[in-house]
Amino acid sequence: MAQLLLVRRARQLLTLRGPKGCRRGPALHDLALIEDGSLLIRDGIIAQVGSTRRLENLKECGGAAEIDVDRAVVMPGFVDPSIQFSAFGPPPELKRLGPSAFREASVGLLRSCLLHGTLYAQVKAGKHHQDVPSTLSALRQLANFENRPVGLVRTWQLKDAASALSAPSNEFAGAFSLLLERKLAHRIELTAEVSDETRALARAQDLPINLSWQGGCAKALRDAMAALQPRMIGCPHLMSAAECDALAEYSAPVVFSPCRALVGNECASSAVQLAQQGVAIALASGYDEHDIPVFNMQTAISLAVLKLGLSTEQAIVAATANAACALGLGHVTGTLEVGKRADLLVLDLSDYRELPRRFGSNHVVLAMREGRVVYNRTARKVSMP
């Protein structure tokens, strides 16, 4: 028998319903908001979305359990395209304590992400520990998490087989075979500076490629995009007009980590310029214990508005629908639409526009992933019919 759940009486229901794929141009501003909205969930999948009056009159909703969100804001869960665990491999203190302590520390961070509204994340290994055994060990431990407490996209960050990796080429190539055989990684991330040999090895694998662009010559950026055909491109906040033009010629989403703007005094305008040029903008926390130890996507939205110049609507779309598309998850999550997973947040706000203004607070009071309540710090109970 199907399990039915009615989430009802949202003051503002941000559905983000719209065109398939990444949102660009005017679609970046469209939250497809429903005042006094509700949604019906069947077996973890959204079955109906609309006004509370319409859904309450449906015969199917009469037999559903209910969660009354009491006039709060309901929106899709956050998707974070960039979390870097500096503990890969485990730092000395965790090595001494063993694998269980490493797991506890890693799960603790991911649980904190969940409590602040992140339901899916790309977790990267390899930036701080480039040797093959440590990276494979890290990815193996991530695979054992089995998408708990958040859904994970595992990514191996590569520099160069010859210089950055202290391993012979045959060991480097063998690592790819192991990644594929054991399904340890979902993606590979490269910089524009890697050698042709490393590019060729990465392109030969049946894995999507990310490009980590650190800034520089627009021609080098075009060459890297042409050679790698990346699915997403991580960029710095401030780029030249020529770099922006190059990115506008390519279709992949461009990911900004607004929290990194905290380390500089300049207010970057590249995100706004790219949005105006029709580029699909996505947001990430950019978490890295060594550089920016911020994992809260609500903070990322606030800084995207306050430091990068995006509108509140653009920032929300970039942290949900477009972030999901950047990770290849746009067909299952990132919006609240019929047929997609019921991945949603209840925010203790009377208006979504308060989110960037009320900086520094955790507004998430309830989170659902695939129709299950995974976090609840309210007195709201599920009412059974």
Short mmCIF file of C-alpha atoms in Angstrom, two decimals:
data_model
loop_
_atom_site.label_atom_id
_atom_site.label_comp_id
_atom_site.label_asym_id
_atom_site.label_seq_id
_atom_site.Cartn_x
_atom_site.Cartn_y
_atom_site.Cartn_z
CA MET A 1 0.00 0.00 0.00
CA ALA A 2 1.35 3.43 -0.94
CA GLN A 3 2.51 5.69 1.87
CA LEU A 4 1.02 9.16 1.51
CA LEU A 5 2.17 12.32 3.27
CA LEU A 6 0.69 15.80 2.88
CA VAL A 7 2.98 18.74 3.69
CA ARG A 8 0.48 21.55 4.06
CA ARG A 9 0.00 25.24 4.68
CA ALA A 10 3.35 26.67 3.64
CA ARG A 11 3.19 30.45 3.66
CA GLN A 12 5.48 30.37 0.64
CA LEU A 13 6.15 27.19 -1.31
CA LEU A 14 9.18 27.67 -3.57
CA THR A 15 8.75 24.92 -6.16
CA LEU A 16 11.28 26.17 -8.76
CA ARG A 17 9.19 24.37 -11.36
CA GLY A 18 10.37 25.25 -14.84
CA PRO A 19 12.37 24.12 -17.84
CA LYS A 20 14.44 20.96 -17.65
CA GLY A 21 18.14 21.35 -17.14
CA CYS A 22 20.08 24.36 -15.90
CA ARG A 23 18.28 27.65 -15.40
CA ARG A 24 19.62 30.61 -17.35
CA GLY A 25 18.62 34.20 -18.00
CA PRO A 26 15.11 35.06 -16.73
CA ALA A 27 14.65 31.48 -15.44
CA LEU A 28 17.33 32.22 -12.83
CA HIS A 29 14.89 34.65 -11.21
CA ASP A 30 11.84 32.37 -11.26
CA LEU A 31 11.09 30.51 -8.02
CA ALA A 32 7.62 29.39 -9.20
CA LEU A 33 6.30 30.47 -5.81
CA ILE A 34 2.92 29.30 -4.51
CA GLU A 35 1.35 31.28 -1.67
CA ASP A 36 -0.33 29.03 0.90
CA GLY A 37 0.99 25.95 -0.85
CA SER A 38 1.04 22.23 -0.10
CA LEU A 39 2.47 19.09 -1.65
CA LEU A 40 1.51 15.43 -1.57
CA ILE A 41 4.22 12.80 -1.31
CA ARG A 42 3.68 9.19 -2.35
CA ASP A 43 6.38 6.68 -1.36
CA GLY A 44 9.03 9.40 -1.20
CA ILE A 45 8.14 10.92 -4.59
CA ILE A 46 6.20 14.15 -5.11
CA ALA A 47 2.73 13.29 -6.43
CA GLN A 48 0.94 16.66 -6.29
CA VAL A 49 2.01 20.30 -5.88
CA GLY A 50 -0.34 23.26 -5.62
CA SER A 51 -2.42 25.50 -3.41
CA THR A 52 -3.53 24.13 -0.06
CA ARG A 53 -7.19 24.57 -1.03
CA ARG A 54 -6.78 22.52 -4.21
CA LEU A 55 -4.86 19.68 -2.59
CA GLU A 56 -7.16 19.41 0.43
CA ASN A 57 -10.07 18.87 -1.97
CA LEU A 58 -8.37 15.93 -3.66
CA LYS A 59 -9.77 12.54 -2.69
CA GLU A 60 -6.27 11.06 -2.52
CA CYS A 61 -5.19 13.53 0.14
CA GLY A 62 -7.96 12.44 2.46
CA GLY A 63 -6.09 9.31 3.46
CA ALA A 64 -2.66 10.93 3.85
CA ALA A 65 -0.65 11.55 6.97
CA GLU A 66 -0.05 15.27 7.46
CA ILE A 67 2.69 17.67 8.48
CA ASP A 68 1.37 21.17 9.04
CA VAL A 69 4.33 23.51 8.52
CA ASP A 70 2.44 26.36 10.18
CA ARG A 71 2.87 29.07 7.57
CA ALA A 72 6.65 28.67 7.18
CA VAL A 73 8.72 28.78 3.97
CA VAL A 74 9.14 25.44 2.17
CA MET A 75 11.79 25.04 -0.52
CA PRO A 76 13.99 22.37 -2.17
CA GLY A 77 16.95 21.07 -0.18
CA PHE A 78 20.37 22.55 -0.86
CA VAL A 79 22.85 20.79 -3.12
CA ASP A 80 26.51 21.60 -2.41
CA PRO A 81 28.83 20.99 -5.40
CA SER A 82 32.10 21.45 -3.48
CA ILE A 83 33.10 20.04 -0.10
CA GLN A 84 36.81 19.33 0.31
CA PHE A 85 37.77 17.06 3.18
CA SER A 86 41.26 18.15 4.24
CA ALA A 87 41.35 15.00 6.37
CA PHE A 88 42.06 12.91 3.22
CA GLY A 89 44.16 11.01 4.12
CA PRO A 90 43.55 11.28 7.85
CA PRO A 91 45.68 13.90 9.62
CA PRO A 92 48.23 12.55 12.12
CA GLU A 93 45.95 12.71 15.13
CA LEU A 94 43.23 10.72 13.33
CA LYS A 95 45.77 8.25 11.96
CA ARG A 96 46.84 7.47 15.50
CA LEU A 97 43.25 6.94 16.58
CA GLY A 98 42.42 4.72 13.61
CA PRO A 99 39.76 4.50 10.85
CA SER A 100 36.82 4.72 13.25
CA ALA A 101 37.88 8.18 14.40
CA PHE A 102 38.34 9.30 10.80
CA ARG A 103 34.86 8.06 9.97
CA GLU A 104 33.42 9.79 13.03
CA ALA A 105 35.01 13.12 12.09
CA SER A 106 33.89 12.88 8.47
CA VAL A 107 30.33 11.84 9.29
CA GLY A 108 30.20 14.61 11.88
CA LEU A 109 30.93 17.21 9.21
CA LEU A 110 28.35 15.76 6.83
CA ARG A 111 25.77 15.66 9.63
CA SER A 112 26.43 19.36 10.28
CA CYS A 113 25.84 20.01 6.58
CA LEU A 114 22.52 18.17 6.84
CA LEU A 115 21.41 20.17 9.87
CA HIS A 116 21.92 23.35 7.86
CA GLY A 117 19.92 22.09 4.87
CA THR A 118 22.39 20.33 2.55
CA LEU A 119 20.81 17.09 1.31
CA TYR A 120 23.29 16.25 -1.48
CA ALA A 121 26.95 17.16 -1.88
CA GLN A 122 29.98 16.58 -4.05
CA VAL A 123 32.80 15.45 -1.77
CA LYS A 124 36.31 15.73 -3.18
CA ALA A 125 39.46 13.79 -2.35
CA GLY A 126 43.00 14.39 -3.54
CA LYS A 127 43.71 18.10 -3.22
CA HIS A 128 45.83 17.94 -0.08
CA HIS A 129 47.06 14.34 -0.41
CA GLN A 130 47.92 13.57 -4.00
CA ASP A 131 49.53 10.14 -3.60
CA VAL A 132 47.47 7.36 -5.13
CA PRO A 133 47.10 5.07 -2.07
CA SER A 134 45.82 7.86 0.22
CA THR A 135 43.35 9.10 -2.36
CA LEU A 136 41.98 5.61 -3.07
CA SER A 137 41.69 4.95 0.66
CA ALA A 138 39.73 8.17 1.10
CA LEU A 139 37.35 7.36 -1.75
CA ARG A 140 36.90 3.84 -0.42
CA GLN A 141 35.86 5.19 2.98
CA LEU A 142 33.47 7.63 1.34
CA ALA A 143 31.88 4.80 -0.59
CA ASN A 144 31.24 3.01 2.69
CA PHE A 145 29.10 5.94 3.88
CA GLU A 146 26.35 4.72 1.51
CA ASN A 147 24.84 8.19 1.04
CA ARG A 148 24.38 8.82 4.72
CA PRO A 149 23.78 11.28 6.25
CA VAL A 150 23.60 13.13 2.90
CA GLY A 151 23.67 11.92 -0.70
CA LEU A 152 27.25 11.94 -2.00
CA VAL A 153 28.89 12.45 -5.36
CA ARG A 154 32.50 11.26 -4.92
CA THR A 155 35.18 13.04 -6.94
CA TRP A 156 38.92 12.46 -7.39
CA GLN A 157 40.87 15.69 -7.77
CA LEU A 158 43.86 15.23 -10.05
CA LYS A 159 46.86 17.40 -10.74
CA ASP A 160 49.48 15.57 -12.77
CA ALA A 161 50.59 11.97 -13.04
CA ALA A 162 54.27 12.85 -13.25
CA SER A 163 54.78 15.79 -10.89
CA ALA A 164 51.93 16.08 -8.37
CA LEU A 165 51.40 12.37 -7.86
CA SER A 166 54.36 10.54 -6.36
CA ALA A 167 53.58 7.45 -8.39
CA PRO A 168 54.76 5.95 -11.66
CA SER A 169 52.47 6.27 -14.65
CA ASN A 170 51.48 2.61 -14.60
CA GLU A 171 50.31 2.92 -10.97
CA PHE A 172 48.42 6.08 -11.87
CA ALA A 173 46.70 4.37 -14.81
CA GLY A 174 45.96 1.33 -12.65
CA ALA A 175 44.20 3.56 -10.14
CA PHE A 176 41.66 4.51 -12.79
CA SER A 177 40.86 0.86 -13.41
CA LEU A 178 40.33 0.35 -9.69
CA LEU A 179 38.07 3.42 -9.50
CA LEU A 180 35.86 2.06 -12.25
CA GLU A 181 35.88 -1.55 -11.12
CA ARG A 182 34.90 -0.73 -7.54
CA LYS A 183 32.86 2.37 -8.38
CA LEU A 184 34.80 4.44 -5.88
CA ALA A 185 34.41 7.74 -7.73
CA HIS A 186 31.59 9.30 -9.74
CA ARG A 187 33.70 12.11 -11.23
CA ILE A 188 37.22 13.34 -11.91
CA GLU A 189 38.33 16.95 -11.38
CA LEU A 190 41.22 18.47 -13.32
CA THR A 191 42.91 21.84 -13.49
CA ALA A 192 43.87 23.50 -16.76
CA GLU A 193 47.57 22.97 -15.99
CA VAL A 194 47.62 19.16 -16.08
CA SER A 195 49.74 17.47 -18.71
CA ASP A 196 48.42 16.04 -21.95
CA GLU A 197 49.15 12.57 -20.55
CA THR A 198 46.91 13.16 -17.53
CA ARG A 199 44.17 14.65 -19.71
CA ALA A 200 44.28 11.64 -21.99
CA LEU A 201 44.07 9.19 -19.09
CA ALA A 202 41.14 11.09 -17.57
CA ARG A 203 39.26 11.38 -20.87
CA ALA A 204 39.69 7.63 -21.45
CA GLN A 205 37.63 6.82 -18.33
CA ASP A 206 33.87 6.51 -18.37
CA LEU A 207 33.49 9.28 -15.78
CA PRO A 208 32.31 12.90 -16.07
CA ILE A 209 35.03 15.53 -15.73
CA ASN A 210 34.97 18.76 -13.69
CA LEU A 211 37.27 21.66 -14.51
CA SER A 212 38.75 23.65 -11.64
CA TRP A 213 39.65 27.00 -13.17
CA GLN A 214 41.94 29.17 -11.03
CA GLY A 215 41.89 32.19 -13.33
CA GLY A 216 44.24 33.31 -16.09
CA CYS A 217 44.41 33.48 -19.87
CA ALA A 218 41.05 33.16 -21.65
CA LYS A 219 42.70 31.13 -24.41
CA ALA A 220 43.92 28.59 -21.84
CA LEU A 221 40.38 28.37 -20.49
CA ARG A 222 38.95 27.77 -23.97
CA ASP A 223 41.59 25.15 -24.67
CA ALA A 224 40.87 23.34 -21.39
CA MET A 225 37.13 23.33 -22.01
CA ALA A 226 37.59 22.04 -25.55
CA ALA A 227 39.99 19.31 -24.46
CA LEU A 228 38.11 18.12 -21.35
CA GLN A 229 34.45 18.80 -22.19
CA PRO A 230 33.72 19.36 -18.46
CA ARG A 231 30.27 18.88 -16.94
CA MET A 232 30.85 21.73 -14.45
CA ILE A 233 33.44 24.47 -14.05
CA GLY A 234 34.52 25.83 -10.67
CA CYS A 235 35.68 29.45 -10.92
CA PRO A 236 37.15 32.27 -8.81
CA HIS A 237 34.97 35.25 -7.97
CA LEU A 238 36.74 37.83 -10.09
CA MET A 239 37.61 37.09 -13.72
CA SER A 240 38.38 39.16 -16.78
CA ALA A 241 35.77 40.02 -19.37
CA ALA A 242 37.57 37.70 -21.79
CA GLU A 243 37.28 34.79 -19.36
CA CYS A 244 33.57 35.50 -18.89
CA ASP A 245 33.11 35.57 -22.67
CA ALA A 246 34.83 32.19 -22.93
CA LEU A 247 32.58 30.69 -20.25
CA ALA A 248 29.51 32.13 -21.96
CA GLU A 249 30.40 30.16 -25.09
CA TYR A 250 30.24 26.87 -23.18
CA SER A 251 27.09 25.22 -21.84
CA ALA A 252 28.29 23.72 -18.53
CA PRO A 253 27.19 25.31 -15.24
CA VAL A 254 29.73 27.61 -13.59
CA VAL A 255 30.11 27.12 -9.85
CA PHE A 256 31.04 29.90 -7.44
CA SER A 257 31.92 29.49 -3.75
CA PRO A 258 30.86 32.83 -2.23
CA CYS A 259 32.32 31.97 1.18
CA ARG A 260 35.77 32.39 -0.36
CA ALA A 261 34.96 36.06 -0.86
CA LEU A 262 35.43 36.46 2.88
CA VAL A 263 39.22 36.25 2.52
CA GLY A 264 39.39 39.28 0.19
CA ASN A 265 38.06 42.81 0.33
CA GLU A 266 36.99 43.09 -3.30
CA CYS A 267 33.38 42.56 -4.32
CA ALA A 268 33.48 40.29 -7.35
CA SER A 269 31.13 41.04 -10.22
CA SER A 270 31.86 38.03 -12.42
CA ALA A 271 28.82 36.09 -11.19
CA VAL A 272 26.45 38.91 -12.15
CA GLN A 273 28.15 39.40 -15.52
CA LEU A 274 27.93 35.70 -16.34
CA ALA A 275 24.28 35.55 -15.31
CA GLN A 276 23.58 38.46 -17.64
CA GLN A 277 25.36 36.59 -20.44
CA GLY A 278 23.04 33.61 -20.03
CA VAL A 279 25.44 31.34 -18.14
CA ALA A 280 24.01 28.79 -15.70
CA ILE A 281 25.25 29.90 -12.27
CA ALA A 282 25.52 27.44 -9.37
CA LEU A 283 26.64 27.96 -5.77
CA ALA A 284 28.77 25.84 -3.45
CA SER A 285 30.00 26.27 0.10
CA GLY A 286 33.58 25.60 -1.05
CA TYR A 287 34.28 24.01 2.32
CA ASP A 288 37.98 23.36 2.95
CA GLU A 289 39.32 23.17 6.49
CA HIS A 290 42.64 24.67 5.38
CA ASP A 291 41.13 27.71 3.63
CA ILE A 292 37.39 28.25 4.14
CA PRO A 293 35.87 26.09 6.91
CA VAL A 294 32.28 27.11 6.06
CA PHE A 295 29.81 24.36 5.14
CA ASN A 296 26.53 26.28 5.55
CA MET A 297 24.77 26.80 2.21
CA GLN A 298 22.54 29.44 3.82
CA THR A 299 25.73 31.44 4.38
CA ALA A 300 26.70 30.84 0.76
CA ILE A 301 23.35 32.28 -0.37
CA SER A 302 23.75 35.31 1.89
CA LEU A 303 27.26 36.03 0.60
CA ALA A 304 26.19 35.49 -3.01
CA VAL A 305 23.72 38.32 -2.50
CA LEU A 306 25.84 40.57 -0.27
CA LYS A 307 29.27 40.05 -1.90
CA LEU A 308 28.69 38.73 -5.42
CA GLY A 309 25.68 40.88 -6.25
CA LEU A 310 23.17 38.16 -7.15
CA SER A 311 19.50 38.61 -6.36
CA THR A 312 17.95 36.44 -3.65
CA GLU A 313 16.04 34.53 -6.32
CA GLN A 314 19.17 33.90 -8.39
CA ALA A 315 21.09 32.69 -5.34
CA ILE A 316 18.34 30.25 -4.32
CA VAL A 317 18.07 28.79 -7.83
CA ALA A 318 21.87 28.52 -7.98
CA ALA A 319 22.02 26.63 -4.65
CA THR A 320 19.26 24.17 -5.55
CA ALA A 321 18.16 23.52 -9.15
CA ASN A 322 21.41 24.55 -10.85
CA ALA A 323 23.62 22.96 -8.21
CA ALA A 324 21.73 19.71 -8.72
CA CYS A 325 22.24 19.96 -12.49
CA ALA A 326 25.95 20.62 -11.96
CA LEU A 327 26.20 17.23 -10.22
CA GLY A 328 24.02 15.42 -12.75
CA LEU A 329 21.14 15.17 -10.27
CA GLY A 330 18.75 17.67 -11.84
CA HIS A 331 16.38 14.93 -13.03
CA VAL A 332 15.71 13.70 -9.48
CA THR A 333 16.17 16.63 -7.09
CA GLY A 334 16.72 20.41 -6.86
CA THR A 335 13.08 21.39 -7.48
CA LEU A 336 9.72 20.44 -5.99
CA GLU A 337 7.95 18.94 -9.00
CA VAL A 338 5.73 15.94 -9.63
CA GLY A 339 7.88 12.86 -10.19
CA LYS A 340 10.94 14.09 -8.33
CA ARG A 341 12.20 13.03 -4.93
CA ALA A 342 10.62 14.76 -1.96
CA ASP A 343 13.81 16.55 -0.87
CA LEU A 344 12.72 19.67 0.94
CA LEU A 345 13.41 22.11 3.75
CA VAL A 346 11.10 23.98 6.11
CA LEU A 347 12.57 27.37 7.04
CA ASP A 348 11.54 29.37 10.07
CA LEU A 349 10.97 32.47 7.96
CA SER A 350 7.86 34.41 7.00
CA ASP A 351 9.36 35.42 3.63
CA TYR A 352 12.14 33.83 1.59
CA ARG A 353 13.67 37.28 0.99
CA GLU A 354 14.70 37.31 4.65
CA LEU A 355 17.16 34.46 4.06
CA PRO A 356 20.18 36.56 2.96
CA ARG A 357 19.30 39.43 5.30
CA ARG A 358 19.13 37.30 8.45
CA PHE A 359 22.77 36.36 8.13
CA GLY A 360 24.43 33.95 10.56
CA SER A 361 21.42 31.92 11.74
CA ASN A 362 20.31 28.41 10.90
CA HIS A 363 16.76 28.82 9.61
CA VAL A 364 16.20 25.12 8.82
CA VAL A 365 13.73 23.62 11.27
CA LEU A 366 12.83 20.49 9.32
CA ALA A 367 14.43 18.58 6.46
CA MET A 368 13.04 15.72 4.38
CA ARG A 369 15.01 13.49 2.05
CA GLU A 370 13.10 11.18 -0.29
CA GLY A 371 9.99 11.77 1.80
CA ARG A 372 11.60 10.88 5.14
CA VAL A 373 12.10 13.39 7.93
CA VAL A 374 15.87 13.38 8.48
CA TYR A 375 16.03 16.43 10.73
CA ASN A 376 13.41 18.04 12.95
CA ARG A 377 14.02 20.66 15.60
CA THR A 378 10.38 21.66 15.93
CA ALA A 379 7.39 20.36 17.80
CA ARG A 380 5.72 19.47 14.51
CA LYS A 381 4.41 15.92 14.45
CA VAL A 382 3.12 13.79 11.62
CA SER A 383 -0.65 13.58 11.95
CA MET A 384 -2.05 10.20 10.96
CA PRO A 385 -5.55 10.01 9.38
#
